[in-house]
PDB file of C-alpha atoms in Angstrom:
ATOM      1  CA  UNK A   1       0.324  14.008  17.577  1.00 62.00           C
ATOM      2  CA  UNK A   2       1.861  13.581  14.050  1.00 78.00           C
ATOM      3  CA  UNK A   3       4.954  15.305  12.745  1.00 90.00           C
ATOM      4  CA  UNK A   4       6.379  15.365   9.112  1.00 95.00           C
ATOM      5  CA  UNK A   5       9.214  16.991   7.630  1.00 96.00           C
ATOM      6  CA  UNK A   6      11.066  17.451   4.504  1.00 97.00           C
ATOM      7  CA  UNK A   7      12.226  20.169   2.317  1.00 97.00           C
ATOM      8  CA  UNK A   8       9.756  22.710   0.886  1.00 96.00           C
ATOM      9  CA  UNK A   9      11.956  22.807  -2.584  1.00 97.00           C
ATOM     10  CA  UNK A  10      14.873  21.148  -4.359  1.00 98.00           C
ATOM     11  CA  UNK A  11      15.512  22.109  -8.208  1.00 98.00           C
ATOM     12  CA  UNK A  12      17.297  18.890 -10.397  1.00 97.00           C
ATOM     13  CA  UNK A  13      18.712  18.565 -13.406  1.00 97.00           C
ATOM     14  CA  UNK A  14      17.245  16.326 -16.157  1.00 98.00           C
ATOM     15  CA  UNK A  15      18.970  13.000 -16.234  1.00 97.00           C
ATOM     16  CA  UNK A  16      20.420  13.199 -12.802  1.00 98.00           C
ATOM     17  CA  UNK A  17      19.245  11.560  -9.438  1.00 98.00           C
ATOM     18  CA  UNK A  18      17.431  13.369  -6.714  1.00 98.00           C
ATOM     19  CA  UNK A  19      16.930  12.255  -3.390  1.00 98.00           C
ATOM     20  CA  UNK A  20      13.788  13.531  -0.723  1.00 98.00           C
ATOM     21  CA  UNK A  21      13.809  12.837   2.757  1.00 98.00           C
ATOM     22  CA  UNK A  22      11.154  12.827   5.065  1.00 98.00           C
ATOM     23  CA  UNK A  23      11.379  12.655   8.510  1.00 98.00           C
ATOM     24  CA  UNK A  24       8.524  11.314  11.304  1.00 97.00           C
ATOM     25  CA  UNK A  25       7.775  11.246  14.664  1.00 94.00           C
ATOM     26  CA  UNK A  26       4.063   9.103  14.765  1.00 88.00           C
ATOM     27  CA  UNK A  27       2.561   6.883  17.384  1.00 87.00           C
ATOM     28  CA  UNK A  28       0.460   3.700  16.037  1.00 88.00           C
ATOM     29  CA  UNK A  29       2.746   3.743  12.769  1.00 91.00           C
ATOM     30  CA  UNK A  30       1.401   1.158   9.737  1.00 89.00           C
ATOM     31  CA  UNK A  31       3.494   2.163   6.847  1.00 93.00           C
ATOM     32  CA  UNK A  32       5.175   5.181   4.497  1.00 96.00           C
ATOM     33  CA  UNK A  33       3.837   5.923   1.393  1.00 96.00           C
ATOM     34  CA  UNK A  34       5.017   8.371  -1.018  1.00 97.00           C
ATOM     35  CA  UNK A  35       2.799   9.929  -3.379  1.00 97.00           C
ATOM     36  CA  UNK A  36       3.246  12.443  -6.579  1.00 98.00           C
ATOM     37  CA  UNK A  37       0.793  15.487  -7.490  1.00 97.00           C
ATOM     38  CA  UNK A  38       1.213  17.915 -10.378  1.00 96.00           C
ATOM     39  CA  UNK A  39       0.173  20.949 -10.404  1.00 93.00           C
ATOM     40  CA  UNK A  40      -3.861  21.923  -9.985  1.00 92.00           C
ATOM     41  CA  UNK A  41      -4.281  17.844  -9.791  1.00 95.00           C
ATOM     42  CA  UNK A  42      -5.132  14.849  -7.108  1.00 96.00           C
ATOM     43  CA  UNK A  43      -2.263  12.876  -5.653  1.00 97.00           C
ATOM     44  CA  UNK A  44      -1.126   9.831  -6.811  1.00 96.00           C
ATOM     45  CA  UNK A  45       0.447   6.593  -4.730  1.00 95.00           C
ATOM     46  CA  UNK A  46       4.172   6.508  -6.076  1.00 95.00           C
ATOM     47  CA  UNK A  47       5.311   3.787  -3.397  1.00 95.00           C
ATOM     48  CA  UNK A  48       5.231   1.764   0.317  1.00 94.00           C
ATOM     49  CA  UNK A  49       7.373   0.979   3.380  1.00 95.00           C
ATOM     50  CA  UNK A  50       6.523  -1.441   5.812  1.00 91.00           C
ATOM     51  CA  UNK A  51       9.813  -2.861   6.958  1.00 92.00           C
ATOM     52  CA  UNK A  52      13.241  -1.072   7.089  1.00 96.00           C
ATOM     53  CA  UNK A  53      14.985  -1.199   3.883  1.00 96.00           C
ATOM     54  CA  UNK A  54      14.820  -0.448   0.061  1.00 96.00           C
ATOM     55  CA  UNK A  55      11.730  -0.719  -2.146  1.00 94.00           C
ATOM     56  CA  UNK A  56      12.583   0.006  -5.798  1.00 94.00           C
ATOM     57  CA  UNK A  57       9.903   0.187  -8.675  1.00 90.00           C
ATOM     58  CA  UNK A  58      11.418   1.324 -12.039  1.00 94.00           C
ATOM     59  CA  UNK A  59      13.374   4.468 -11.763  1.00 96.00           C
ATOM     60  CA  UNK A  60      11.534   5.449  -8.276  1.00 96.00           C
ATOM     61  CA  UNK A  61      12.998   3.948  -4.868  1.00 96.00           C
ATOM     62  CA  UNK A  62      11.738   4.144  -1.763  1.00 97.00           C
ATOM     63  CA  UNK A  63      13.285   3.433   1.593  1.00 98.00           C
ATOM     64  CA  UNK A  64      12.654   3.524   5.233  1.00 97.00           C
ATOM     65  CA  UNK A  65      14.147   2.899   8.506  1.00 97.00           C
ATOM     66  CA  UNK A  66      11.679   2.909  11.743  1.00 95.00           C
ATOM     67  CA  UNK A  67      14.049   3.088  14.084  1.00 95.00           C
ATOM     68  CA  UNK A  68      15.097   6.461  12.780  1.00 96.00           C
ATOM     69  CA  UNK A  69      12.023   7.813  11.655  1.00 96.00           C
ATOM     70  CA  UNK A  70      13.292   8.171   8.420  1.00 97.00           C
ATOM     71  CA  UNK A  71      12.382   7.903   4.724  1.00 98.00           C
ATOM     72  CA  UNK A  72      13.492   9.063   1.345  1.00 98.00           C
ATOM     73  CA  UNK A  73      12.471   8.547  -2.040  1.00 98.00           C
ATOM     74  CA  UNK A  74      15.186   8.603  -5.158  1.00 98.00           C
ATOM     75  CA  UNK A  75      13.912   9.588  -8.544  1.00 97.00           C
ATOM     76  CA  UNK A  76      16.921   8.341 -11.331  1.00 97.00           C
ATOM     77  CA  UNK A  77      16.936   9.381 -14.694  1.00 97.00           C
ATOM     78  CA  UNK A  78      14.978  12.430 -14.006  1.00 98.00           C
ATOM     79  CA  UNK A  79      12.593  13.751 -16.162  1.00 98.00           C
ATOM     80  CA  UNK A  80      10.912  16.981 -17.069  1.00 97.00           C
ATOM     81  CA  UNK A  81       7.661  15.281 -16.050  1.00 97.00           C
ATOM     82  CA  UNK A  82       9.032  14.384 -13.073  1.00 98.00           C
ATOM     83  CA  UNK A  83       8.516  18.018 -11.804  1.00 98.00           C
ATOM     84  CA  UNK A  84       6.014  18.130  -9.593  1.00 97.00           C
ATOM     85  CA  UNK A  85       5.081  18.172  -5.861  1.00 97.00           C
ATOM     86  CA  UNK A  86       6.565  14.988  -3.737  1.00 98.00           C
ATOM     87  CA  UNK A  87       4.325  13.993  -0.661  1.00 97.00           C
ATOM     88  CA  UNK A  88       5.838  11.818   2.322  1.00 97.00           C
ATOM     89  CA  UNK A  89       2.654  10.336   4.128  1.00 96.00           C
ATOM     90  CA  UNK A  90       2.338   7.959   7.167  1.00 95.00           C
ATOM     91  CA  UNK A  91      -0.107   5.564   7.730  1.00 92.00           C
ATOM     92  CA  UNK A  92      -1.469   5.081  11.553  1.00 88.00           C
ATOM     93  CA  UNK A  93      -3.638   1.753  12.779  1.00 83.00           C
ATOM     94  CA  UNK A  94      -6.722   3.987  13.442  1.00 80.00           C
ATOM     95  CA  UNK A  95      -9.017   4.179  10.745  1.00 75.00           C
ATOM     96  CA  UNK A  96      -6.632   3.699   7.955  1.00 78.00           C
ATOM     97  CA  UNK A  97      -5.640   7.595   8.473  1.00 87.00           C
ATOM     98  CA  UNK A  98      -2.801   9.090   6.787  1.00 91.00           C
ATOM     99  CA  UNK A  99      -1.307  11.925   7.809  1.00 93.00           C
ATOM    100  CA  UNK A 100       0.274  13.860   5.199  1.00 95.00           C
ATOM    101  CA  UNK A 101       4.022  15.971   4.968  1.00 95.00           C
ATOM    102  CA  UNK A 102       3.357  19.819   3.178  1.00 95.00           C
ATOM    103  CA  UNK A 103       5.153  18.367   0.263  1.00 96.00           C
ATOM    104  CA  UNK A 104       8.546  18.728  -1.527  1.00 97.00           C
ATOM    105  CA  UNK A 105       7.877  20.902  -4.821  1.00 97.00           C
ATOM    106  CA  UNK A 106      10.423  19.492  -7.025  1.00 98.00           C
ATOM    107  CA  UNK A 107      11.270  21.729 -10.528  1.00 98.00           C
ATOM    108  CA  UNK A 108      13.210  19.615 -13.220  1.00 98.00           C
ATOM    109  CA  UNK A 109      15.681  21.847 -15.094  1.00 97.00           C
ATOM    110  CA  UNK A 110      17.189  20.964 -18.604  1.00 96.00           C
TER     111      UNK A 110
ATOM    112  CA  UNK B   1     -14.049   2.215 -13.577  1.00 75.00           C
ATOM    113  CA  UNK B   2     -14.356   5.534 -12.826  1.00 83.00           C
ATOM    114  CA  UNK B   3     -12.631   5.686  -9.567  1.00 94.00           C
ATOM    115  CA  UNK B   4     -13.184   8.489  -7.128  1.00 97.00           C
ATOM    116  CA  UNK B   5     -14.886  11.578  -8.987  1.00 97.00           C
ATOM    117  CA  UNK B   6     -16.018  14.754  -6.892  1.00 98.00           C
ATOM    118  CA  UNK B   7     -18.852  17.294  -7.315  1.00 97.00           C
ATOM    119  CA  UNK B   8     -18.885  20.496  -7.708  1.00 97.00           C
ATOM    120  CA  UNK B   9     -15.114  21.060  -9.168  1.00 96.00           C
ATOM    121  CA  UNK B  10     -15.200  24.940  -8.664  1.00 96.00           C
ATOM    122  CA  UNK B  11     -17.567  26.477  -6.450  1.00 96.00           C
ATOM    123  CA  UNK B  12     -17.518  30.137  -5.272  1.00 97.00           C
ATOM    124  CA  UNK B  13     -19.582  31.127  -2.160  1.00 97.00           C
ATOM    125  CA  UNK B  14     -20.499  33.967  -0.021  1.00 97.00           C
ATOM    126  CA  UNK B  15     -19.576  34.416   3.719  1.00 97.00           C
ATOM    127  CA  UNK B  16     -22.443  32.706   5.446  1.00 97.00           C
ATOM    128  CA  UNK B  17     -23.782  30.379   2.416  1.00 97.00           C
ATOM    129  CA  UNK B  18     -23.774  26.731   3.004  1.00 96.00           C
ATOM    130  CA  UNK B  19     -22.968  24.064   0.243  1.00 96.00           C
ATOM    131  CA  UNK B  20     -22.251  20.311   0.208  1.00 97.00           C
ATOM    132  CA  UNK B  21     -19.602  18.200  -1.712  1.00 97.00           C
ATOM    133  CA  UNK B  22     -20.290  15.117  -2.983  1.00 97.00           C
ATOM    134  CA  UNK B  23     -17.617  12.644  -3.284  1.00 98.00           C
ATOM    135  CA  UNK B  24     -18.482   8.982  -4.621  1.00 98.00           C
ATOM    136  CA  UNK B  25     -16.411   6.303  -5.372  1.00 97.00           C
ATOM    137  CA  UNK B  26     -17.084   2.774  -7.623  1.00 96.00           C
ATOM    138  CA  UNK B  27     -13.985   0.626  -6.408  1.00 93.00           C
ATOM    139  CA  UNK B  28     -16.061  -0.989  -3.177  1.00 93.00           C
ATOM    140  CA  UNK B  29     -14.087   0.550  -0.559  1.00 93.00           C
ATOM    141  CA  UNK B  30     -14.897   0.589   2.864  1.00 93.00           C
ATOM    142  CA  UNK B  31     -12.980   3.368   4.125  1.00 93.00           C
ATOM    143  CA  UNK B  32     -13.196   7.283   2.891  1.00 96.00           C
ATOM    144  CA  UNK B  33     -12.389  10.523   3.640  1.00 96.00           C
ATOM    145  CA  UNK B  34     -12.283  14.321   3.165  1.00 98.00           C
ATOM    146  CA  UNK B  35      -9.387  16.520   3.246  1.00 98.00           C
ATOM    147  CA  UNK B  36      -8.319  20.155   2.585  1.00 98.00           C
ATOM    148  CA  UNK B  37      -5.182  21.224   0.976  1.00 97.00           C
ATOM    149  CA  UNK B  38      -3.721  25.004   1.612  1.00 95.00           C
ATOM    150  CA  UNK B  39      -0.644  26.614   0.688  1.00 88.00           C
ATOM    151  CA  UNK B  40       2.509  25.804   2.919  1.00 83.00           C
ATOM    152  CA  UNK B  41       0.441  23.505   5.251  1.00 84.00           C
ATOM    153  CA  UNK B  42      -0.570  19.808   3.467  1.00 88.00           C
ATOM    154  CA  UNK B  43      -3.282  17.708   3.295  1.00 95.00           C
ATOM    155  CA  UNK B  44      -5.012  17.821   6.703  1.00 95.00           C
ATOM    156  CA  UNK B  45      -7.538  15.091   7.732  1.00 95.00           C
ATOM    157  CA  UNK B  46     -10.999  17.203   7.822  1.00 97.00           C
ATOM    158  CA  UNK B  47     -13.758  13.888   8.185  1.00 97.00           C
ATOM    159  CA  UNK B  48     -13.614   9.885   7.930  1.00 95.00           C
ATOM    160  CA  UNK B  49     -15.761   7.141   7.832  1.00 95.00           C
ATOM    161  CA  UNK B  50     -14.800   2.954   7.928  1.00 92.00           C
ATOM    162  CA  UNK B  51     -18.087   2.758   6.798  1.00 93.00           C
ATOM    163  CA  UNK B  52     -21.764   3.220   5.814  1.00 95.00           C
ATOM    164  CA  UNK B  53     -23.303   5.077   8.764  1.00 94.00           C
ATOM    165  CA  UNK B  54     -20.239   6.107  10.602  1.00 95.00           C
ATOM    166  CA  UNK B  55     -17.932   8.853  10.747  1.00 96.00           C
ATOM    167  CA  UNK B  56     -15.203  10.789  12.904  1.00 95.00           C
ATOM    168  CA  UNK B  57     -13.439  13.342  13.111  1.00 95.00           C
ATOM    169  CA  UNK B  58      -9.877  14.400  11.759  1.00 93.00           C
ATOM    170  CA  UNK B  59      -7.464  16.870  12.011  1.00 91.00           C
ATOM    171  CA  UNK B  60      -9.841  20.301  11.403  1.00 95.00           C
ATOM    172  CA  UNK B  61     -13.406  19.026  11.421  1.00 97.00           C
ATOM    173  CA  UNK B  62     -14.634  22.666  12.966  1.00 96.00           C
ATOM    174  CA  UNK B  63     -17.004  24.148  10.634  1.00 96.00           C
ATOM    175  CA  UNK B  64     -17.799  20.976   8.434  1.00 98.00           C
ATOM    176  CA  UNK B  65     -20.481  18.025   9.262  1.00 97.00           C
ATOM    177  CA  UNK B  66     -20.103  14.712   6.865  1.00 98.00           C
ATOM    178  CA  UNK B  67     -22.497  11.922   5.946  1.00 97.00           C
ATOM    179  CA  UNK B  68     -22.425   8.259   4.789  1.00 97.00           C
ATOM    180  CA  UNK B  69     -25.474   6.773   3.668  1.00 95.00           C
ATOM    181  CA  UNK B  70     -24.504   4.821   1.325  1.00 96.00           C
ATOM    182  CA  UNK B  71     -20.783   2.831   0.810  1.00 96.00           C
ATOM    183  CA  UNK B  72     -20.184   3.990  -2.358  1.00 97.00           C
ATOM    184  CA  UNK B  73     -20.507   8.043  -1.188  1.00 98.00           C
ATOM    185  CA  UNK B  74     -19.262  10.853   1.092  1.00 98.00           C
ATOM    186  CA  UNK B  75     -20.796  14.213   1.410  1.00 98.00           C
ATOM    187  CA  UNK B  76     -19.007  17.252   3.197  1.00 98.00           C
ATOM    188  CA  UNK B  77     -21.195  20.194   4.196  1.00 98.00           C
ATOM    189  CA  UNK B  78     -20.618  23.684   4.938  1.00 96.00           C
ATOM    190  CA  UNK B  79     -23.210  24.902   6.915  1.00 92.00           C
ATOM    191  CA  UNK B  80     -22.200  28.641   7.088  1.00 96.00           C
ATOM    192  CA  UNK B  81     -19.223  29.280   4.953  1.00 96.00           C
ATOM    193  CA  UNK B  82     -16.313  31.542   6.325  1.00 97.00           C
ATOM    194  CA  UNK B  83     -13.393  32.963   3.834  1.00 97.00           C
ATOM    195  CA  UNK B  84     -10.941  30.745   6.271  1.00 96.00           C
ATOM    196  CA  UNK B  85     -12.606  27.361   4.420  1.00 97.00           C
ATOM    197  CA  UNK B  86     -11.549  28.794   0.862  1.00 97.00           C
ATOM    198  CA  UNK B  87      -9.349  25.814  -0.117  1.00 97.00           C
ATOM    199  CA  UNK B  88      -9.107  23.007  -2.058  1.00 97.00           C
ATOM    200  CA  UNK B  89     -10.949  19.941  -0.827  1.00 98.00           C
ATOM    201  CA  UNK B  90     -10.141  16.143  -1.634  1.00 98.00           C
ATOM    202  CA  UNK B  91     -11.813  13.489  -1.341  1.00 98.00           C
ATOM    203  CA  UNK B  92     -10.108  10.250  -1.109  1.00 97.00           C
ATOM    204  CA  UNK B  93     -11.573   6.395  -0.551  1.00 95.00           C
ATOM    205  CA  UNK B  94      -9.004   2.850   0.672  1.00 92.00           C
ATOM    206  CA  UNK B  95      -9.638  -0.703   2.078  1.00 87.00           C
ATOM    207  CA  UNK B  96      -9.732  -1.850   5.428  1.00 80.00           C
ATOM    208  CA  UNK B  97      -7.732  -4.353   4.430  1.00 72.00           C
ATOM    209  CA  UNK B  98      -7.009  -6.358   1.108  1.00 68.00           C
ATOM    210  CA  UNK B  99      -4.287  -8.886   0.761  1.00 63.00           C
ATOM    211  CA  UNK B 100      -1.932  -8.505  -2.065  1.00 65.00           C
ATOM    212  CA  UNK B 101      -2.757  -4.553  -1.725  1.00 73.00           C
ATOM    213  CA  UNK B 102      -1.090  -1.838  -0.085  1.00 80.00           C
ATOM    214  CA  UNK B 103      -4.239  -0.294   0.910  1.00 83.00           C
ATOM    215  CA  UNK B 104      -3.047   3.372  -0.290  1.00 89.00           C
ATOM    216  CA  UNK B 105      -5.617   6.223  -0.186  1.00 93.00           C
ATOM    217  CA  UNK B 106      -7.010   6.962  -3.824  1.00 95.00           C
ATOM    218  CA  UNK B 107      -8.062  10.250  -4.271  1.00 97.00           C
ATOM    219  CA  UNK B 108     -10.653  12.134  -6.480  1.00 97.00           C
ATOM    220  CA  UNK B 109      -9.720  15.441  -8.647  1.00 97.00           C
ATOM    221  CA  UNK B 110     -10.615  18.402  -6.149  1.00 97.00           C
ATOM    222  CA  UNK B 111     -12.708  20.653  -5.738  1.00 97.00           C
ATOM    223  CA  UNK B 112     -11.589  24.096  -5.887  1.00 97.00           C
ATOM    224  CA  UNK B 113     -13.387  26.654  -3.433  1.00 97.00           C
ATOM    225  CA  UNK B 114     -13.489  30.075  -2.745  1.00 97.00           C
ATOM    226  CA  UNK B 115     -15.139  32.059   0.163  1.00 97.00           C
ATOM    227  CA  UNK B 116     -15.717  35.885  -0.117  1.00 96.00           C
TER     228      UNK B 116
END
């Protein structure tokens, strides 16, 4: 089976850095994505891991290590749009399935 | 370009009814799929096909059926509705495989869906 973990909630203030980490325990693994939904809407892809190490697109960053089963995403410069709901998701060779963390609500405070 | 777009986007059934979802996409993918999202648990696999005329089962197919008759759609049915299926459903479409592409999942608006 699949397992995904990472915090439920974390509260940030604007301006600052936040960083959520997802764990994973998967067999047939084929990449970490990270994807953003507000409130009452679809997901969205935020960002990929393939290979251990540090992916960084504009003020998101996204890194992953294999070995450990381990991946975080870091949000800089936070913004009040920024709050929202932060989903860890890993990728298995069958079928292009993902299977999907419950999400890390994140709440943006001035 | 519309992307993925679902049908119905609220729906409110009785205990027993049946109902089916319609999910199409315009982006040429070959792969698609059907979630459900609840409180406190994620988005679970429900259905997925790799392509038109096949399907398989996810995480919590029990209680739903799936067809693909054509590339471009998707269809969930309910054949007899139970309160325990009120959720929202998501429909969600990839590539097999495209170079210079990550191959992420895109994913329609919802459908909201209630079961009394």
């Amino acid at each position: 089976g699949q397992n995904i973990d990472q915090p439920t909630e974390m509260t940030a203030t604007e301006g600052a850095i936040v960083q959520i980490n997802c764990t994973y325990q998967t067999s047939g693994f084929n990449g970490l994505f990270w994807y953003q939904q507000h409130a009452g809407e679809a997901p969205t892809f935020l960002s990929y891991n393939v290979l251990d190490g540090l992916e960084e697109k504009g003020r998101f960053s996204s890194f992953l290590s294999r070995s450990k089963g381990y991946s975080y995403l870091l949000l800089k410069e936070l913004q009040m749009k920024d709050s929202a709901s932060y989903l860890c998701a890993v990728r298995v060779l069958t079928g292009n399935q993902f299977y999907f963390g419950t999400g890390t609500s994140l709440t943006v405070i001035p | 370009n519309a992307g993925v777009t679902q049908t119905p986007k609220f729906r409110v059934l009785k205990t027993g009814q049946s109902m089916t979802l319609l999910c199409a996409q315009d982006m040429n993918h070959e792969y698609m799929y059907w979630y459900r999202q609840d409180p406190g648990m994620g988005l679970r696999l429900i259905h997925y096909s790799v392509g038109e005329g096949t399907t398989a089962k996810g995480e919590v197919p029990d209680g739903y059926n799936v067809s693909r008759l054509k590339k471009q759609n998707f269809l969930l049915g309910l054949e007899s509705a139970a309160p325990s299926q009120t959720s929202v459903y998501f429909c969600a479409s990839s590539y097999s495989f495209q170079r210079g592409s990550y191959n992420e999942q895109f994913f329609g608006p919802g459908t909201r869906l209630t079961v009394l």
